[in-house]
XYZ file of C-alpha atoms in Angstrom:
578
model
C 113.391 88.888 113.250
C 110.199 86.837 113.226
C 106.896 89.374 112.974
C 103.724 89.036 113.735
C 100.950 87.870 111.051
C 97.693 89.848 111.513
C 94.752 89.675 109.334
C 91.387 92.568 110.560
C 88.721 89.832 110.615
C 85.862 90.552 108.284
C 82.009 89.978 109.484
C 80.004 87.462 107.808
C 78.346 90.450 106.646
C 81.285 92.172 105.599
C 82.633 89.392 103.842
C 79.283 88.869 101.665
C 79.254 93.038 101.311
C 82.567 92.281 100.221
C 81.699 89.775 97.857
C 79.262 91.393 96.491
C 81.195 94.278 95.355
C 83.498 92.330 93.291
C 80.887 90.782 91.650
C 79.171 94.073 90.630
C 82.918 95.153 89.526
C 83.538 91.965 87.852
C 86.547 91.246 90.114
C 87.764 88.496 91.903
C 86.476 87.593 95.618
C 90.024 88.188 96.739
C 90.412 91.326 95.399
C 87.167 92.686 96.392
C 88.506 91.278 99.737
C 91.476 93.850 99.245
C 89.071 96.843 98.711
C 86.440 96.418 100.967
C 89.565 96.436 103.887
C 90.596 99.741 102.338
C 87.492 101.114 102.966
C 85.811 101.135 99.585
C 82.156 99.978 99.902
C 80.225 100.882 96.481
C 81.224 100.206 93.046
C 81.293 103.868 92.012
C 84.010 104.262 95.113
C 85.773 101.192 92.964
C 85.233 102.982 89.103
C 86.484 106.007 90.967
C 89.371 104.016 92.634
C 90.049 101.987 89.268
C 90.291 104.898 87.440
C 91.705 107.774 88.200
C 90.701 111.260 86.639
C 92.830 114.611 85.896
C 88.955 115.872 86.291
C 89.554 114.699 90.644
C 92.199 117.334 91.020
C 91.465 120.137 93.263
C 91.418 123.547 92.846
C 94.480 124.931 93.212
C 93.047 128.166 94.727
C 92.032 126.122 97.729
C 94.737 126.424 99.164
C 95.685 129.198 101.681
C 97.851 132.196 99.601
C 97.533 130.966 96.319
C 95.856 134.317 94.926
C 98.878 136.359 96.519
C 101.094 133.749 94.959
C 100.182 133.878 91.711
C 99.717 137.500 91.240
C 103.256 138.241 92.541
C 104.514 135.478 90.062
C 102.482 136.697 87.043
C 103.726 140.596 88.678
C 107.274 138.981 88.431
C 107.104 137.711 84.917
C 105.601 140.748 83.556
C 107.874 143.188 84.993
C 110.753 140.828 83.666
C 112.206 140.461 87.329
C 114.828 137.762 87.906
C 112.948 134.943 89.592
C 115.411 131.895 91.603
C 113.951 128.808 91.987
C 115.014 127.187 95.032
C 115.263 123.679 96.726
C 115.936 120.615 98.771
C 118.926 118.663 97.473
C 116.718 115.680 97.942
C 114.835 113.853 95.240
C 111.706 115.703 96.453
C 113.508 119.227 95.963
C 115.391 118.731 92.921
C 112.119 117.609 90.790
C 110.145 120.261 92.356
C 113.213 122.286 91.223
C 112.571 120.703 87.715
C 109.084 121.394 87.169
C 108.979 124.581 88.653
C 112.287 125.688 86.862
C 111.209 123.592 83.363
C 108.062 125.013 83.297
C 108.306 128.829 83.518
C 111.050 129.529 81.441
C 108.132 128.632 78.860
C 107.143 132.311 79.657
C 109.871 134.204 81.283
C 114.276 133.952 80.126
C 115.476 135.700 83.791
C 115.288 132.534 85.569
C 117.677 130.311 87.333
C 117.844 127.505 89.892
C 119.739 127.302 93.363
C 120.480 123.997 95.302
C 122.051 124.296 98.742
C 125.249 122.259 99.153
C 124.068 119.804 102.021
C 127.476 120.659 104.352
C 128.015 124.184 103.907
C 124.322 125.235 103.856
C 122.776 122.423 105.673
C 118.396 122.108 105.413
C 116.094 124.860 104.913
C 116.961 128.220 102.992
C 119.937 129.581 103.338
C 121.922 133.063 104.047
C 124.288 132.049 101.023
C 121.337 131.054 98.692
C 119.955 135.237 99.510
C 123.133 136.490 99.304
C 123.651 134.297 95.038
C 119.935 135.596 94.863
C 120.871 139.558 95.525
C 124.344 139.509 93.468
C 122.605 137.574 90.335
C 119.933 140.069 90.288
C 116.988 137.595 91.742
C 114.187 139.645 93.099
C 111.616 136.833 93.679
C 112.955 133.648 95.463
C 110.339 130.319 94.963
C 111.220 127.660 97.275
C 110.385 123.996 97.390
C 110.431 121.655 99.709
C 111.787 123.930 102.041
C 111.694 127.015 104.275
C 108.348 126.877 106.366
C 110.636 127.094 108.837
C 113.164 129.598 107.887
C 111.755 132.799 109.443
C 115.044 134.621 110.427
C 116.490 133.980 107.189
C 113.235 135.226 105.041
C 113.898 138.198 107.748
C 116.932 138.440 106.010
C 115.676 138.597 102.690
C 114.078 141.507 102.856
C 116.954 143.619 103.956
C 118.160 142.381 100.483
C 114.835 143.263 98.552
C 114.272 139.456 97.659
C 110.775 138.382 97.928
C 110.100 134.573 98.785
C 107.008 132.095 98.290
C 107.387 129.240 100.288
C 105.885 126.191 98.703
C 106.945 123.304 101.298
C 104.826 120.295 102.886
C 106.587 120.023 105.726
C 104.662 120.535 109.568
C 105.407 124.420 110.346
C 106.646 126.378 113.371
C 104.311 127.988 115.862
C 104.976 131.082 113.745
C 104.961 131.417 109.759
C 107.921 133.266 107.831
C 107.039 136.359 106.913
C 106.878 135.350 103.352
C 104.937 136.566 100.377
C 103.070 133.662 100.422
C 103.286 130.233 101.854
C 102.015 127.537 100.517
C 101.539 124.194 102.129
C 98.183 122.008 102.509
C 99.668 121.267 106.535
C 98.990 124.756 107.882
C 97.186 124.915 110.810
C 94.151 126.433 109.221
C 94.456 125.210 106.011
C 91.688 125.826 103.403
C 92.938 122.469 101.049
C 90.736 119.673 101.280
C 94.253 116.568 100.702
C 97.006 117.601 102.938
C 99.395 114.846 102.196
C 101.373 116.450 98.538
C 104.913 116.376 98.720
C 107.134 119.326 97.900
C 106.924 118.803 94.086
C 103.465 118.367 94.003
C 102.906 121.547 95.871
C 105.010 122.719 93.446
C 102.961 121.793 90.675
C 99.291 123.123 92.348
C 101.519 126.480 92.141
C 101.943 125.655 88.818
C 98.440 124.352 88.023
C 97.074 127.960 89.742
C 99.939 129.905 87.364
C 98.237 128.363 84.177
C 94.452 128.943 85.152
C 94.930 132.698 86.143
C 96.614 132.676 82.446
C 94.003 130.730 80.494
C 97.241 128.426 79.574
C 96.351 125.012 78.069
C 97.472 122.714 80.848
C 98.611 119.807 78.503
C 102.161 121.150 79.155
C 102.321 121.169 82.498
C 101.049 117.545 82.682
C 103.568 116.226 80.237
C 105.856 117.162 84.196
C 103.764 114.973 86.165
C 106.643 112.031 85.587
C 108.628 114.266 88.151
C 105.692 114.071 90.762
C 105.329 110.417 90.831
C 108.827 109.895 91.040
C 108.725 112.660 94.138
C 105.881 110.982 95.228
C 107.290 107.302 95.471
C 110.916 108.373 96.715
C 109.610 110.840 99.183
C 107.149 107.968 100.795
C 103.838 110.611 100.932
C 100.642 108.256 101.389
C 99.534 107.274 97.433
C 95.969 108.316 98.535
C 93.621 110.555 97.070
C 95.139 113.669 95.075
C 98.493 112.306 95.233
C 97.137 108.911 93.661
C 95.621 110.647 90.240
C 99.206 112.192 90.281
C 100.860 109.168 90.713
C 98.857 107.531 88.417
C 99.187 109.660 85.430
C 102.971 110.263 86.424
C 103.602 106.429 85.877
C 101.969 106.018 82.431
C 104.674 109.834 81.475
C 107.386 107.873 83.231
C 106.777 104.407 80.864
C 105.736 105.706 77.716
C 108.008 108.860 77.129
C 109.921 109.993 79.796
C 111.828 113.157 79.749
C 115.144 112.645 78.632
C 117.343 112.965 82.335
C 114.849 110.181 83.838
C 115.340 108.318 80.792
C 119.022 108.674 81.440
C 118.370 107.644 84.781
C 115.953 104.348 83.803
C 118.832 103.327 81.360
C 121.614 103.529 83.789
C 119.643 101.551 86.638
C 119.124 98.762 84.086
C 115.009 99.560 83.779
C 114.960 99.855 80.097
C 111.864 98.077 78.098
C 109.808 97.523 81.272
C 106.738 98.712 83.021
C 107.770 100.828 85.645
C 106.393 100.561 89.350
C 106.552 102.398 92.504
C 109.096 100.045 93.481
C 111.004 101.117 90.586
C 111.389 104.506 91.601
C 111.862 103.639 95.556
C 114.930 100.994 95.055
C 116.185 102.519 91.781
C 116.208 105.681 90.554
C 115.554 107.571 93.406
C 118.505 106.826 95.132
C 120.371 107.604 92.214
C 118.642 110.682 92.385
C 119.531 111.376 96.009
C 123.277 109.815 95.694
C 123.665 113.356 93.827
C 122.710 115.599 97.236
C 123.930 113.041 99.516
C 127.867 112.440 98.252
C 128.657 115.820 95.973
C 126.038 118.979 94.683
C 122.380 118.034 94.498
C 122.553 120.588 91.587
C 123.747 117.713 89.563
C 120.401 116.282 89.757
C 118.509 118.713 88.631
C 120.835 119.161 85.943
C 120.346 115.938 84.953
C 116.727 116.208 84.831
C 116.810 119.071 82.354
C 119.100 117.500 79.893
C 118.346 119.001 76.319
C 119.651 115.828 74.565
C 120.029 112.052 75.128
C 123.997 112.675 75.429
C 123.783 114.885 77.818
C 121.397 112.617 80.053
C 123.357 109.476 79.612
C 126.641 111.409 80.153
C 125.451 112.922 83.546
C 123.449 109.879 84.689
C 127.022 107.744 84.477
C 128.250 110.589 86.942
C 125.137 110.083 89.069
C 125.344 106.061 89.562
C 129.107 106.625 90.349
C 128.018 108.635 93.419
C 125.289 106.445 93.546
C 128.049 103.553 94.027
C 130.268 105.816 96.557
C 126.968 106.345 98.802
C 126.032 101.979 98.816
C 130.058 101.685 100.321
C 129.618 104.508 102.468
C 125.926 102.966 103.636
C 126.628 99.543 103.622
C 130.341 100.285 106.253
C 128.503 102.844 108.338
C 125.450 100.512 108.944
C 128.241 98.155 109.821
C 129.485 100.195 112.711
C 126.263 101.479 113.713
C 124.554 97.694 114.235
C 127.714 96.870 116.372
C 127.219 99.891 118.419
C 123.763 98.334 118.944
C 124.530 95.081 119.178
C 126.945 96.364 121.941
C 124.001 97.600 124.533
C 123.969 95.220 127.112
C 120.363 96.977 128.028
C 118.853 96.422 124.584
C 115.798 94.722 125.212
C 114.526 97.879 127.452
C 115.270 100.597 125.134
C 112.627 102.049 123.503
C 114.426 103.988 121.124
C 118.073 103.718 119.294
C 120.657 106.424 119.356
C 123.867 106.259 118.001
C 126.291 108.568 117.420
C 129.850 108.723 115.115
C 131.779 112.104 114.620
C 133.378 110.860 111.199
C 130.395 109.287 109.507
C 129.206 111.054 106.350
C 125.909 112.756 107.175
C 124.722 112.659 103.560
C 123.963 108.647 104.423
C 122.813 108.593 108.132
C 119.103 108.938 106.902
C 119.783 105.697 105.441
C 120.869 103.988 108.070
C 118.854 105.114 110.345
C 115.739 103.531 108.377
C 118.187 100.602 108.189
C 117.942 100.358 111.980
C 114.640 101.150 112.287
C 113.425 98.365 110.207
C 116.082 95.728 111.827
C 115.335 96.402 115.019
C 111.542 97.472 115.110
C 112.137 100.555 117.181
C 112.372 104.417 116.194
C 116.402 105.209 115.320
C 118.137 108.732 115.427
C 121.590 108.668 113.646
C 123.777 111.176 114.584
C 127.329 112.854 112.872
C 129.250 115.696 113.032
C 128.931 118.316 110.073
C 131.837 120.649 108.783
C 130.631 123.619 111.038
C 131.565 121.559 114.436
C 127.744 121.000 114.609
C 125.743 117.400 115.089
C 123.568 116.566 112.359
C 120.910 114.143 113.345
C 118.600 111.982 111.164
C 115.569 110.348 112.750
C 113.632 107.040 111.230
C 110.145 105.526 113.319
C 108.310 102.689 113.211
C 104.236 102.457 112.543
C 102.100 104.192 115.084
C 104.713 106.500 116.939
C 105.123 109.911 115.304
C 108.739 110.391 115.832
C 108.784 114.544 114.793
C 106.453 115.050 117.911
C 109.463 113.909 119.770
C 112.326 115.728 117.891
C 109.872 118.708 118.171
C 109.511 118.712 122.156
C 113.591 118.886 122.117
C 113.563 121.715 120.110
C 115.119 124.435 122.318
C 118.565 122.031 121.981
C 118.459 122.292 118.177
C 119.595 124.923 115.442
C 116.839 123.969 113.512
C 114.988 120.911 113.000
C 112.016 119.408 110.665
C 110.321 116.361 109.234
C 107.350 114.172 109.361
C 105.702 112.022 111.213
C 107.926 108.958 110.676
C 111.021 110.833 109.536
C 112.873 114.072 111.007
C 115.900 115.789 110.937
C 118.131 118.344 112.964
C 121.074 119.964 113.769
C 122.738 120.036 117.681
C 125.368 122.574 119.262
C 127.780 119.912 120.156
C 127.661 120.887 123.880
C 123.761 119.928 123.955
C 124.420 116.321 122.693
C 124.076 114.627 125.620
C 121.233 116.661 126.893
C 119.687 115.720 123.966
C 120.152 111.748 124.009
C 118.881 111.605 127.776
C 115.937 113.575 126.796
C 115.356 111.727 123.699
C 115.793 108.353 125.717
C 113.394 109.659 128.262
C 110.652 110.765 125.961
C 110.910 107.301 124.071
C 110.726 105.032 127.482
C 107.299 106.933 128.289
C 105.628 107.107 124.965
C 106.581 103.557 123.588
C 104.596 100.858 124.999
C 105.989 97.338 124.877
C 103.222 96.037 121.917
C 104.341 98.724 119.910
C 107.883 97.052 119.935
C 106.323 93.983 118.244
C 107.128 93.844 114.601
C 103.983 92.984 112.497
C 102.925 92.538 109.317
C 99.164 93.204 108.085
C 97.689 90.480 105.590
C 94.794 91.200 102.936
C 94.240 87.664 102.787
C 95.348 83.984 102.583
C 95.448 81.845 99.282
C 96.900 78.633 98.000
C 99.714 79.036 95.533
C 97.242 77.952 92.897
C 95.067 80.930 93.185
C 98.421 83.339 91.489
C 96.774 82.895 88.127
C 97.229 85.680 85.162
C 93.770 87.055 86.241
C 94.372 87.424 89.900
C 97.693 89.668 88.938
C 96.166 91.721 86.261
C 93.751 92.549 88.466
C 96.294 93.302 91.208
C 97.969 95.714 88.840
C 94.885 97.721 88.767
C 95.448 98.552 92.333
C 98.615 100.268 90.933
C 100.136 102.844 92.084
C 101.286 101.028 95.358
C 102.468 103.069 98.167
C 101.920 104.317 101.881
C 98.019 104.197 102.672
C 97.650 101.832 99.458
C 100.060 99.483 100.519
C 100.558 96.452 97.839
C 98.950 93.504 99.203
C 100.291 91.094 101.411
C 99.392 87.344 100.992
C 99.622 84.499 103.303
C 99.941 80.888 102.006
C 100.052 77.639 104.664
C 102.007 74.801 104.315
C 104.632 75.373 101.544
C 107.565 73.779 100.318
C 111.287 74.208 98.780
C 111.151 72.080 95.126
C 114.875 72.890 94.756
C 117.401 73.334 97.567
C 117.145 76.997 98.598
C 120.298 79.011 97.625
C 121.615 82.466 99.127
C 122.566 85.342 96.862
C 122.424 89.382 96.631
C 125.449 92.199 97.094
C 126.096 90.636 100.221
C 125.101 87.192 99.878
C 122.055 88.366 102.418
C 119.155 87.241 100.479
C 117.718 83.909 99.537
C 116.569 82.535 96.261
C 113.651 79.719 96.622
C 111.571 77.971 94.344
C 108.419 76.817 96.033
C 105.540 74.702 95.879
C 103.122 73.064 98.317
C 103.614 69.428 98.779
C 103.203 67.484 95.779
C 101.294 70.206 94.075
C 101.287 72.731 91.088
C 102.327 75.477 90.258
C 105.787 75.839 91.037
C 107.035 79.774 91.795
C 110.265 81.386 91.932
C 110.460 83.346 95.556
C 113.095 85.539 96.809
C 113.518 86.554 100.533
C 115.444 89.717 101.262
C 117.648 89.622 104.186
C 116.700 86.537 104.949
C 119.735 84.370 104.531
C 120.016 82.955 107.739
C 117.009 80.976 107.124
C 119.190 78.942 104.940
C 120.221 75.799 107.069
C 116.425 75.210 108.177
C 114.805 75.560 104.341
C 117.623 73.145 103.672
C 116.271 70.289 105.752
C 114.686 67.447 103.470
C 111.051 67.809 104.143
C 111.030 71.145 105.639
C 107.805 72.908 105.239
C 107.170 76.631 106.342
C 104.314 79.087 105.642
C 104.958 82.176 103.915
C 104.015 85.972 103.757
C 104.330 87.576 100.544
C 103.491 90.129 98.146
C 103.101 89.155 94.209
C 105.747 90.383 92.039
C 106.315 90.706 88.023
C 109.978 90.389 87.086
C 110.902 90.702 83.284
C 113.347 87.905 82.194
C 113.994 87.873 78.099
C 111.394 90.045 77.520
C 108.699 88.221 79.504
C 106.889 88.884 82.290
C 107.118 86.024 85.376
C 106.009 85.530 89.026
C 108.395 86.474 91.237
C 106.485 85.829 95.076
C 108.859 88.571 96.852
C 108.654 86.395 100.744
C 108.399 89.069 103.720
C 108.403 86.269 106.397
C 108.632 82.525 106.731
C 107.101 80.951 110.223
C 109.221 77.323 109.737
C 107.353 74.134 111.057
C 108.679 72.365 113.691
C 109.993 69.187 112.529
C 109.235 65.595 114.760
C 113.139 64.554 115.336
């Protein structure tokens, strides 16, 4: 699918201000381009930007129950009380898990960890985690990730005398669980000044709080903050502001000493002896992560991540890439069946919104294929399954610009519980409210999805000739780092470009083309690969084809060296004279 190439016009004014500011930060034009769109204007903004500080983090106590938090923790540890630390089985709950778990048994020996098995538990906390929590002695329960929206089942709780802080980021019910304290920087009258941390890092402001009502040297808890920016890549929060110092300092754990389970984990995925990105995390190791939750016991994840010894990690990552392997065949034959479902409606072109539905798919993937369809098809998806208690578990995937939870949320007396994001929501349906559901979902969509919304488009930060990639212009780039949503990596545009060799398909699937490009007669010469793209072939292949491209600038290692790799979003082909 051909997109749409849009580039927000600069003033002359801007473009000057622009200027201007990379001169005063001794950058190039093009890059000070880049920043001025992102709304940086002065060249502190740019030092600040540049370089993050540990000194920019907030104060933990900002944020709404964090007193009552910490004194029932540090009430919990010096009693000796059993404390469970509870979470998602997602890579967002298992390295909150981590941290949480990693850190305080630096203080306290009665503590354990609890992941919910995905089919017999489902989201959220669960009866079975309170009931291990009673039996095993667990009088304060710590979730993460989870349970802003688990009221009747904190109700039940406390006819079990287990206390709970809630430490979740996801949008909460009209009314709060009747918690200890909950923590979470989307409350409706929250007192935090960044309200986009993901479960781990609220995890770690609990954690942060914990050592400052101490006096505790927080050199320990940073040496975590590799598990937030993994968390905070894999769990697609925007890399602004608070989460971007995170990020930032998370990266240079995750590259120079890792702990040993993501070590595991960088080994296995074939990462070894090179920088580390976003990307990295995003296409790599957090699916690996995930493949854990999604195929057998997100338990095994977390187990992973506190491996004691480089045995161990290597041991249980090899177990984690074979489910890892199970989940791509289960993905790759259930996105099959789902596009020819799709490709099926005779009525495509009006709907607003895919639905599909399977009873025998495995609902530890249909988050994945729902983004799948979302991104193939430019249109919000909801993938649907049944689970092992005769329920419907639904997973739901949006485009830019339409907040897809709204939507699940104003169908929420047909659910058993729902939650999510903006872009990205889950629930579960009695089966005999399916249908309802659909036709309401359907409905909804039709009314709130305008045609132009339908239009796939890509954003540039500006247009270059191939001889402007130079070693300066991508050193600079990788001070930008780390990329993400609301920092998105930059998107070029180059006119009028060539294939130097014939182009060639490859990938898994043979779905992706390899390219090495040039413009006419020119230097340099650039290796290119287009994802997904392989039915581009037989055009590229015509002698004298030229095409412009959209891309983002890439640094592949090969033999120990770092080359340009342009990584092609979209070609526009020129129409050749026959």
């Amino acid at each position: 699918m051909s997109h749409d190439w849009h580039t927000a016009p600069l003033s002359d004014d801007d473009y000057t201000q622009s200027h201007r500011l990379a001169k005063q930060a001794n950058l190039l034009p093009i890059v000070g381009e880049i920043l001025y769109r992102r709304g940086i204007r002065t060249k502190e903004e740019v030092d600040i930007f540049l370089h993050p500080s540990l000194a920019q983090l907030h104060d933990p106590f900002l944020m709404n129950d964090m007193e009552k938090a910490v004194k029932r923790l540090n009430s919990a540890i010096g009693n000796k009380e059993g404390i469970l630390v509870y979470g998602d089985y997602d890579v967002d709950g298992t390295t909150a898990v981590t941290l949480v778990y990693k850190y305080l048994r630096l203080f306290t020996r009665n503590i354990g960890y609890y992941i919910p098995d995905r089919n017999e538990e489902g989201s959220g906390i669960s009866k079975m985690g309170i009931d291990f929590a009673e039996d095993e002695g667990y009088s304060l329960l710590i979730a993460l990730d989870t349970g802003i929206k688990s009221n009747d089942v904190v109700d039940y709780a406390a006819t079990k005398s287990v206390d709970l802080i809630v430490c979740d980021h996801h949008k909460p019910g009209d009314t709060l669980p009747n918690t200890v304290a909950n923590l979470n920087p989307k409350l409706p009258d929250s007192t935090y000044p960044f309200r986009y941390l993901c479960g781990c890092g609220v995890g770690f402001k609990f954690m942060q709080a914990f050592a400052i009502s101490n006096g505790i040297n927080l050199r320990s808890l940073y040496d975590l903050l590799d598990l937030v920016a993994v968390s905070i890549a894999a769990d697609f929060v925007p890399v602004t502001g608070e989460n971007r110092v995170l990020a930032y300092y998370g990266l240079k754990k995750l590259n120079r000493n890792p702990s040993l389970g993501l070590k595991g984990i960088i080994d296995i995925s074939g990462l070894r002896n090179r920088h580390l990105d976003t990307q990295d995390i995003i296409f790599k190791i957090g699916p690996r992560l995930n493949a854990s939750g999604r195929i057998q016991s997100g338990r095994e994840s977390v187990d992973l991540l506190l491996s004691r010894s480089l045995k161990d990690a290597r041991e249980l990552s090899h177990h984690i890439d074979e489910y890892n392997n199970q989940r791509r065949e289960l993905d790759h034959s259930i996105t099959r069946e789902a596009n020819e479902i799709v490709e099926s409606f005779t009525d495509m072109e009006d709907r607003k919104i895919i639905i599909v539905y399977d009873p025998s798919w495995h609902n530890g993937v249909i988050g994945i294929v729902a983004s799948r369809l979302s991104e193939k098809y430019n249109r919000p998806a909801i993938v649907l399954a049944d689970t092992q208690q005769n329920q419907v578990s639904g997973s739901a995937r949006s485009i830019e610009n339409f907040d897809v939870y709204s939507l699940i949320e104003q169908c929420s007396d047909l659910f058993e519980s729902f939650g999510g994001h903006t872009h990205a929501a889950g629930m579960t349906i009695k089966k005999k409210n399916l249908h309802k559901f659909i036709r309401r979902a359907s409905t909804l969509a039709d009314s709130a999805i305008t045609a132009q919304a339908l239009r796939p488009r890509y954003d540039i930060d500006g247009s270059i000739e191939l001889k402007e990639i130079t070693p300066q212009l991508r050193r600079q780039l990788r001070w930008l780092e780390p990329y993400g949503p609301g920092n998105e990596k930059p998107t070029f545009f180059t006119k009028n470009v060539t294939c130097v060799t014939p182009p060639r398909v490859t990938g898994f699937r043979q779905s992706h083309l390899r390219l090495v490009l040039s413009m006419p007669n020119k230097l340099p010469i650039f290796e290119a690969i287009a994802y997904e793209q392989a039915e581009l072939l037989p055009l590229l292949s015509e002698e004298g084809a030229t095409f412009d491209i959209l891309y983002t600038i890439d640094e592949v290692s090969k033999g120990g060296h770092l080359n340009t790799q342009l990584n092609i979003k979209d070609i526009h082909i020129h129409p050749q004279e026959r």
